[in-house]
Structure formats: C-alpha cells, structure tokens
C-alpha cells in the first residue's frame, strides 16, 4: 500500500483527485467507483475543479456507487442515490444514465444484487474505486465479520454505523437498519483503490486496515491483498499508524 499523509481534508481531496483523474485519463472507457459519506466530498469538489480548469474530462465517465439503504427510494434526499446525484453526477456533470446505485427498493433484492454485479462486469469493471472507512473498519457497508470474498448483497448495519449515520436523519427518525452493499470481493476486483480517511475517529480503523492483521473484524484490512491501493489520510486519521 502507498500511504500519503496530508495536513487537512482539502489536501486529501486535492491529492486524491489528481491521482484519480490520472488513472481515469488513461482508461479507454473510464469507470469510477464512488462512495457516499463526508470523507470523499473534498475529492469530488477537487475533481470538479480539475474538469472546470480543463485538466480532466468526465464526459463519458461511468460510475457505480458502493451501497444503498433498503427502503429509501432514489427521490428520497437521504438515499445514497440522491447523495451521489448531488455530490457526483451534478458536480462532475455526468450523464445520469451513466451513474448507477444499487436498488434498495427492489421486490427481489437478491436478483437486484446479482444484476448490479453483472452491470459492473459489463462495464468492464471499475478503474478506480474511492473508499471511505467506517470507525469500525467497514468499507462499503461490509461490517465486521463480513466475508472477505463477499459479493453485492443485503447486509444489516452495525449499531455503531447507524449511530454514525444518524446525523443525516432528523432527530427521532429511524436510520434504516439494512442496506445493499458491494461485497469485499466486488471491491477487490477494482483495478485501483483509493482509501480516504479524515479525522481522529478513523485512526484506529485506519491502523487496523493498513497495519493490523487481515481479519474480517476489520473488513478494510482485506485491501492489504490488493496490488494497487493508495491510502490518503489527514494527520488525525493517520495518528495511529506506526
Ligand atoms: C459510503 C460507505 C461507507 C463510508 C464510511 C465512512 O458509501 O460505503 O463505507 O465510506 O461509513 O463514512 P464517512 O465518510 O461519512 O465518515
């Protein structure tokens, strides 16, 4: 793994965007794997800035999101489909038809998960997968004890994840308890991975991912088996790396 430590989240976003744009620029039919949450926001705005400056062109970029809550339709502002629409599709000027999110409203969720895997494969896989990391070491919504070779499937969110995500919901509103998420095996199929971590509450998880034993108890540690992982963290998130 290559690890870059930066002073703040703006720098994390700038460095990540530069590296991501380079990889996408070399791809014939570029495919970006996108994450929701707070962590990648400076990366998305930096990617948008590169496009505005004419240093990157995302006209034909296709994108696949990592995960979605079960029971929230795409027009619900708290859904990940809506989040990706605002932070990625609109900001980077992508064609909405090229941006995909797992379907958390499908009658047959298992079939929808299988179809999502097929769609990624038919796009010839992901060139760069952007990841945040949960305080418990999750990537996507692959919570501790997830199979290291898992594929897109339904998962139950850990209590800690629900508590962490409660900030996106009104007080007293229930955070969904289930989701559809790409599996760890799906994420590992991406040709390049950029793992971002910002803030002291990610320090233990990041240390576990980068330096800990590879274990389903820290799902992000599976990335140690991936040949092309770039970790970009701010000082606080990197504070427990040796
Ligand atoms: C988001 C996702 C999650 C987040 C993680 C960190 O699609 O799959 O793994 O990346 O929970 O969230 P933030 O960035 O909000 O701290």
CSV table of C-alpha atoms and ligand atoms in Angstrom, one decimal:
chain,number,residue,atom,x,y,z
A,1,UNK,CA,0.0,0.0,0.0
A,2,UNK,CA,1.1,3.5,-0.7
A,3,UNK,CA,0.2,5.9,2.2
A,4,UNK,CA,0.1,9.6,1.8
A,5,UNK,CA,-0.5,11.8,4.9
A,6,UNK,CA,-1.7,15.3,4.5
A,7,UNK,CA,-2.3,18.3,6.8
A,8,UNK,CA,-6.1,18.6,6.2
A,9,UNK,CA,-9.1,17.4,4.3
A,10,UNK,CA,-8.7,19.9,1.5
A,11,UNK,CA,-5.2,18.4,0.7
A,12,UNK,CA,-6.6,14.9,0.9
A,13,UNK,CA,-9.2,15.8,-1.7
A,14,UNK,CA,-6.7,17.6,-4.0
A,15,UNK,CA,-4.2,14.7,-4.0
A,16,UNK,CA,-6.9,12.1,-4.4
A,17,UNK,CA,-8.5,14.0,-7.3
A,18,UNK,CA,-5.1,14.4,-9.1
A,19,UNK,CA,-4.3,10.7,-8.8
A,20,UNK,CA,-7.9,9.6,-9.7
A,21,UNK,CA,-8.0,11.9,-12.7
A,22,UNK,CA,-4.7,10.5,-14.0
A,23,UNK,CA,-5.9,6.9,-13.8
A,24,UNK,CA,-9.3,7.8,-15.4
A,25,UNK,CA,-7.5,9.8,-18.1
A,26,UNK,CA,-5.5,6.6,-19.2
A,27,UNK,CA,-8.6,4.4,-19.3
A,28,UNK,CA,-10.4,3.9,-22.7
A,29,UNK,CA,-13.9,3.8,-21.2
A,30,UNK,CA,-13.4,5.0,-17.6
A,31,UNK,CA,-15.4,3.7,-14.7
A,32,UNK,CA,-15.2,5.3,-11.3
A,33,UNK,CA,-16.4,3.6,-8.1
A,34,UNK,CA,-17.9,6.2,-5.8
A,35,UNK,CA,-18.6,6.3,-2.1
A,36,UNK,CA,-21.1,8.4,-0.1
A,37,UNK,CA,-20.4,9.9,3.3
A,38,UNK,CA,-18.5,13.0,4.3
A,39,UNK,CA,-15.0,11.8,3.5
A,40,UNK,CA,-14.9,11.9,-0.3
A,41,UNK,CA,-16.6,15.4,-0.5
A,42,UNK,CA,-13.4,17.3,-1.0
A,43,UNK,CA,-12.3,14.7,-3.6
A,44,UNK,CA,-15.4,15.3,-5.6
A,45,UNK,CA,-15.1,19.1,-5.4
A,46,UNK,CA,-11.4,18.8,-6.4
A,47,UNK,CA,-12.4,16.5,-9.4
A,48,UNK,CA,-15.0,19.1,-10.4
A,49,UNK,CA,-12.3,21.8,-10.2
A,50,UNK,CA,-10.0,19.8,-12.4
A,51,UNK,CA,-12.8,19.5,-15.0
A,52,UNK,CA,-13.6,23.2,-14.8
A,53,UNK,CA,-9.9,24.0,-15.4
A,54,UNK,CA,-9.9,21.7,-18.4
A,55,UNK,CA,-7.4,19.4,-16.7
A,56,UNK,CA,-9.8,16.4,-16.8
A,57,UNK,CA,-12.7,15.4,-18.9
A,58,UNK,CA,-15.5,13.3,-17.4
A,59,UNK,CA,-17.9,13.4,-20.4
A,60,UNK,CA,-18.0,9.7,-20.8
A,61,UNK,CA,-17.3,8.7,-17.2
A,62,UNK,CA,-19.5,5.9,-15.8
A,63,UNK,CA,-19.9,5.5,-12.1
A,64,UNK,CA,-21.0,2.8,-9.7
A,65,UNK,CA,-21.9,3.5,-6.1
A,66,UNK,CA,-21.0,1.2,-3.3
A,67,UNK,CA,-24.2,0.9,-1.4
A,68,UNK,CA,-27.8,2.0,-0.7
A,69,UNK,CA,-30.2,1.8,2.1
A,70,UNK,CA,-33.1,-0.6,1.8
A,71,UNK,CA,-36.4,1.1,1.8
A,72,UNK,CA,-35.4,4.6,0.6
A,73,UNK,CA,-36.4,5.5,-2.9
A,74,UNK,CA,-34.0,7.4,-5.2
A,75,UNK,CA,-36.0,10.6,-4.8
A,76,UNK,CA,-35.6,10.5,-1.0
A,77,UNK,CA,-33.0,13.0,-0.2
A,78,UNK,CA,-31.4,10.7,2.4
A,79,UNK,CA,-31.0,7.9,-0.1
A,80,UNK,CA,-27.5,7.3,-1.4
A,81,UNK,CA,-28.8,7.6,-4.9
A,82,UNK,CA,-29.8,11.3,-4.1
A,83,UNK,CA,-26.4,11.9,-2.4
A,84,UNK,CA,-24.5,10.6,-5.3
A,85,UNK,CA,-26.7,12.6,-7.7
A,86,UNK,CA,-25.8,15.8,-5.9
A,87,UNK,CA,-22.2,15.2,-5.0
A,88,UNK,CA,-21.0,13.3,-8.1
A,89,UNK,CA,-23.4,13.3,-11.0
A,90,UNK,CA,-24.3,17.0,-10.9
A,91,UNK,CA,-21.0,18.3,-9.6
A,92,UNK,CA,-18.9,16.4,-12.2
A,93,UNK,CA,-21.5,16.9,-15.0
A,94,UNK,CA,-22.0,13.2,-15.6
A,95,UNK,CA,-24.8,11.8,-17.7
A,96,UNK,CA,-27.3,10.5,-15.1
A,97,UNK,CA,-27.8,7.4,-17.3
A,98,UNK,CA,-24.1,6.5,-16.6
A,99,UNK,CA,-24.4,6.6,-12.8
A,100,UNK,CA,-25.6,3.6,-11.0
A,101,UNK,CA,-26.6,2.9,-7.4
A,102,UNK,CA,-27.8,-0.4,-6.0
A,103,UNK,CA,-31.6,-0.7,-5.9
A,104,UNK,CA,-32.7,-0.8,-2.3
A,105,UNK,CA,-36.4,-0.8,-3.3
A,106,UNK,CA,-36.4,-3.9,-5.5
A,107,UNK,CA,-39.0,-6.6,-4.8
A,108,UNK,CA,-36.4,-9.2,-5.3
A,109,UNK,CA,-33.3,-7.8,-3.6
A,110,UNK,CA,-31.1,-10.9,-4.4
A,111,UNK,CA,-31.9,-10.5,-8.1
A,112,UNK,CA,-31.1,-6.8,-7.9
A,113,UNK,CA,-27.7,-7.5,-6.2
A,114,UNK,CA,-26.9,-10.1,-8.9
A,115,UNK,CA,-27.9,-7.6,-11.6
A,116,UNK,CA,-25.6,-5.0,-10.1
A,117,UNK,CA,-22.7,-7.3,-10.2
A,118,UNK,CA,-23.4,-8.1,-13.8
A,119,UNK,CA,-23.7,-4.3,-14.7
A,120,UNK,CA,-20.2,-3.7,-13.2
A,121,UNK,CA,-18.8,-6.6,-15.1
A,122,UNK,CA,-20.4,-5.5,-18.4
A,123,UNK,CA,-18.8,-2.1,-17.9
A,124,UNK,CA,-15.5,-4.0,-17.8
A,125,UNK,CA,-15.0,-3.4,-14.1
A,126,UNK,CA,-14.0,-0.4,-12.1
A,127,UNK,CA,-10.8,1.6,-12.9
A,128,UNK,CA,-10.6,3.4,-9.6
A,129,UNK,CA,-12.7,2.7,-6.5
A,130,UNK,CA,-13.0,5.6,-4.0
A,131,UNK,CA,-13.5,4.4,-0.4
A,132,UNK,CA,-14.1,5.9,3.0
A,133,UNK,CA,-13.7,3.9,6.1
A,134,UNK,CA,-16.1,3.4,8.9
A,135,UNK,CA,-15.0,3.8,12.5
A,136,UNK,CA,-15.4,0.1,12.9
A,137,UNK,CA,-13.2,-0.7,9.8
A,138,UNK,CA,-16.1,-1.2,7.3
A,139,UNK,CA,-15.7,-0.3,3.7
A,140,UNK,CA,-18.9,0.0,1.7
A,141,UNK,CA,-21.3,-1.4,4.3
A,142,UNK,CA,-19.2,-4.5,4.8
A,143,UNK,CA,-19.4,-4.6,8.6
A,144,UNK,CA,-17.1,-6.5,10.8
A,145,UNK,CA,-17.4,-10.3,10.3
A,146,UNK,CA,-18.2,-9.8,6.6
A,147,UNK,CA,-16.8,-12.5,4.3
A,148,UNK,CA,-13.6,-11.2,2.7
A,149,UNK,CA,-14.7,-12.6,-0.6
A,150,UNK,CA,-18.3,-11.4,-0.4
A,151,UNK,CA,-20.3,-10.0,-3.4
A,152,UNK,CA,-23.1,-7.5,-3.6
A,153,UNK,CA,-25.7,-8.5,-1.1
A,154,UNK,CA,-28.1,-7.4,1.6
A,155,UNK,CA,-26.4,-6.5,5.0
A,156,UNK,CA,-27.6,-5.4,8.4
A,157,UNK,CA,-25.9,-2.2,9.5
A,158,UNK,CA,-23.9,-2.3,12.8
A,159,UNK,CA,-25.3,-0.3,15.7
A,160,UNK,CA,-22.2,1.9,15.5
A,161,UNK,CA,-22.7,2.6,11.8
A,162,UNK,CA,-26.4,3.5,12.5
A,163,UNK,CA,-25.3,5.9,15.2
A,164,UNK,CA,-22.6,7.4,13.0
A,165,UNK,CA,-25.1,7.9,10.2
A,166,UNK,CA,-27.9,9.3,12.4
A,167,UNK,CA,-26.5,12.8,11.5
A,168,UNK,CA,-28.1,12.5,8.1
A,169,UNK,CA,-31.6,11.9,9.5
A,170,UNK,CA,-33.9,14.2,11.6
A,171,UNK,CA,-33.8,13.7,15.3
A,172,UNK,CA,-36.0,10.8,16.4
A,173,UNK,CA,-36.2,9.5,12.8
A,174,UNK,CA,-35.2,5.9,12.4
A,175,UNK,CA,-31.9,5.2,10.5
A,176,UNK,CA,-32.5,2.3,8.1
A,177,UNK,CA,-31.2,-0.9,9.5
A,178,UNK,CA,-30.5,-2.8,6.3
A,179,UNK,CA,-28.7,-2.0,3.1
A,180,UNK,CA,-27.4,-3.4,-0.2
A,181,UNK,CA,-23.7,-3.2,-0.5
A,182,UNK,CA,-21.0,-4.2,-2.9
A,183,UNK,CA,-19.1,-7.1,-1.2
A,184,UNK,CA,-15.4,-7.1,-0.3
A,185,UNK,CA,-14.8,-9.4,-3.2
A,186,UNK,CA,-16.5,-6.9,-5.5
A,187,UNK,CA,-14.4,-4.0,-4.2
A,188,UNK,CA,-11.2,-6.1,-4.5
A,189,UNK,CA,-12.0,-6.5,-8.3
A,190,UNK,CA,-11.5,-2.8,-8.9
A,191,UNK,CA,-8.2,-2.2,-10.7
A,192,UNK,CA,-7.1,0.6,-8.3
A,193,UNK,CA,-8.4,1.6,-4.9
A,194,UNK,CA,-8.1,5.0,-3.2
A,195,UNK,CA,-8.9,4.7,0.5
A,196,UNK,CA,-9.5,8.1,2.2
A,197,UNK,CA,-9.6,8.7,5.9
A,198,UNK,CA,-10.2,12.0,7.7
A,199,UNK,CA,-10.5,12.7,11.4
A,200,UNK,CA,-9.3,11.2,14.7
A,201,UNK,CA,-12.3,8.9,14.9
A,202,UNK,CA,-10.9,6.9,12.0
A,203,UNK,CA,-7.4,6.5,13.5
A,204,UNK,CA,-8.0,3.0,15.0
A,205,UNK,CA,-9.8,1.7,11.9
A,206,UNK,CA,-7.1,3.0,9.6
A,207,UNK,CA,-4.3,1.5,11.7
A,208,UNK,CA,-6.2,-1.8,11.6
A,209,UNK,CA,-6.7,-1.6,7.8
A,210,UNK,CA,-3.1,-0.7,7.0
A,211,UNK,CA,-1.0,-2.4,9.7
A,212,UNK,CA,-3.3,-4.8,11.5
A,213,UNK,CA,-3.7,-8.5,10.7
A,214,UNK,CA,-6.0,-9.2,7.8
A,215,UNK,CA,-9.2,-10.0,9.5
A,216,UNK,CA,-13.0,-10.0,8.9
A,217,UNK,CA,-13.1,-8.0,12.2
A,218,UNK,CA,-11.5,-5.1,10.3
A,219,UNK,CA,-13.0,-5.5,6.8
A,220,UNK,CA,-10.8,-2.8,5.2
A,221,UNK,CA,-7.7,-4.9,6.1
A,222,UNK,CA,-8.6,-7.1,3.1
A,223,UNK,CA,-7.1,-4.3,1.0
A,224,UNK,CA,-3.7,-5.5,2.1
A,225,UNK,CA,-4.2,-8.2,-0.5
A,226,UNK,CA,-4.9,-5.6,-3.3
A,227,UNK,CA,-1.9,-4.7,-5.5
A,228,UNK,CA,-2.8,-1.1,-6.2
A,229,UNK,CA,-4.1,0.7,-3.1
A,230,UNK,CA,-3.4,4.3,-2.3
A,231,UNK,CA,-4.3,5.5,1.2
A,232,UNK,CA,-4.7,9.2,1.7
A,233,UNK,CA,-5.3,10.4,5.3
A,234,UNK,CA,-5.1,13.6,7.2
A,235,UNK,CA,-2.8,13.8,10.2
A,236,UNK,CA,-5.6,13.0,12.7
A,237,UNK,CA,-6.7,9.8,10.9
A,238,UNK,CA,-3.0,8.8,10.4
A,239,UNK,CA,-2.1,9.4,14.1
A,240,UNK,CA,-2.1,5.7,15.0
A,241,UNK,CA,0.0,4.5,12.1
A,242,UNK,CA,3.5,3.5,13.2
B,1,LIG,C1,-20.4,5.1,1.9
B,1,LIG,C2,-19.8,3.9,2.5
B,1,LIG,C3,-19.2,3.9,3.9
B,1,LIG,C4,-18.5,5.2,4.2
B,1,LIG,C5,-18.0,5.2,5.7
B,1,LIG,C6,-17.3,6.5,6.1
B,1,LIG,O1,-20.9,4.8,0.6
B,1,LIG,O2,-19.9,2.9,1.9
B,1,LIG,O3,-18.3,2.9,4.0
B,1,LIG,O4,-17.4,5.5,3.3
B,1,LIG,O5,-19.0,4.9,6.5
B,1,LIG,O6,-18.3,7.5,6.1
B,1,LIG,P1,-17.9,9.0,6.3
B,1,LIG,O7,-17.1,9.4,5.2
B,1,LIG,O8,-19.2,9.7,6.4
B,1,LIG,O9,-17.2,9.1,7.6
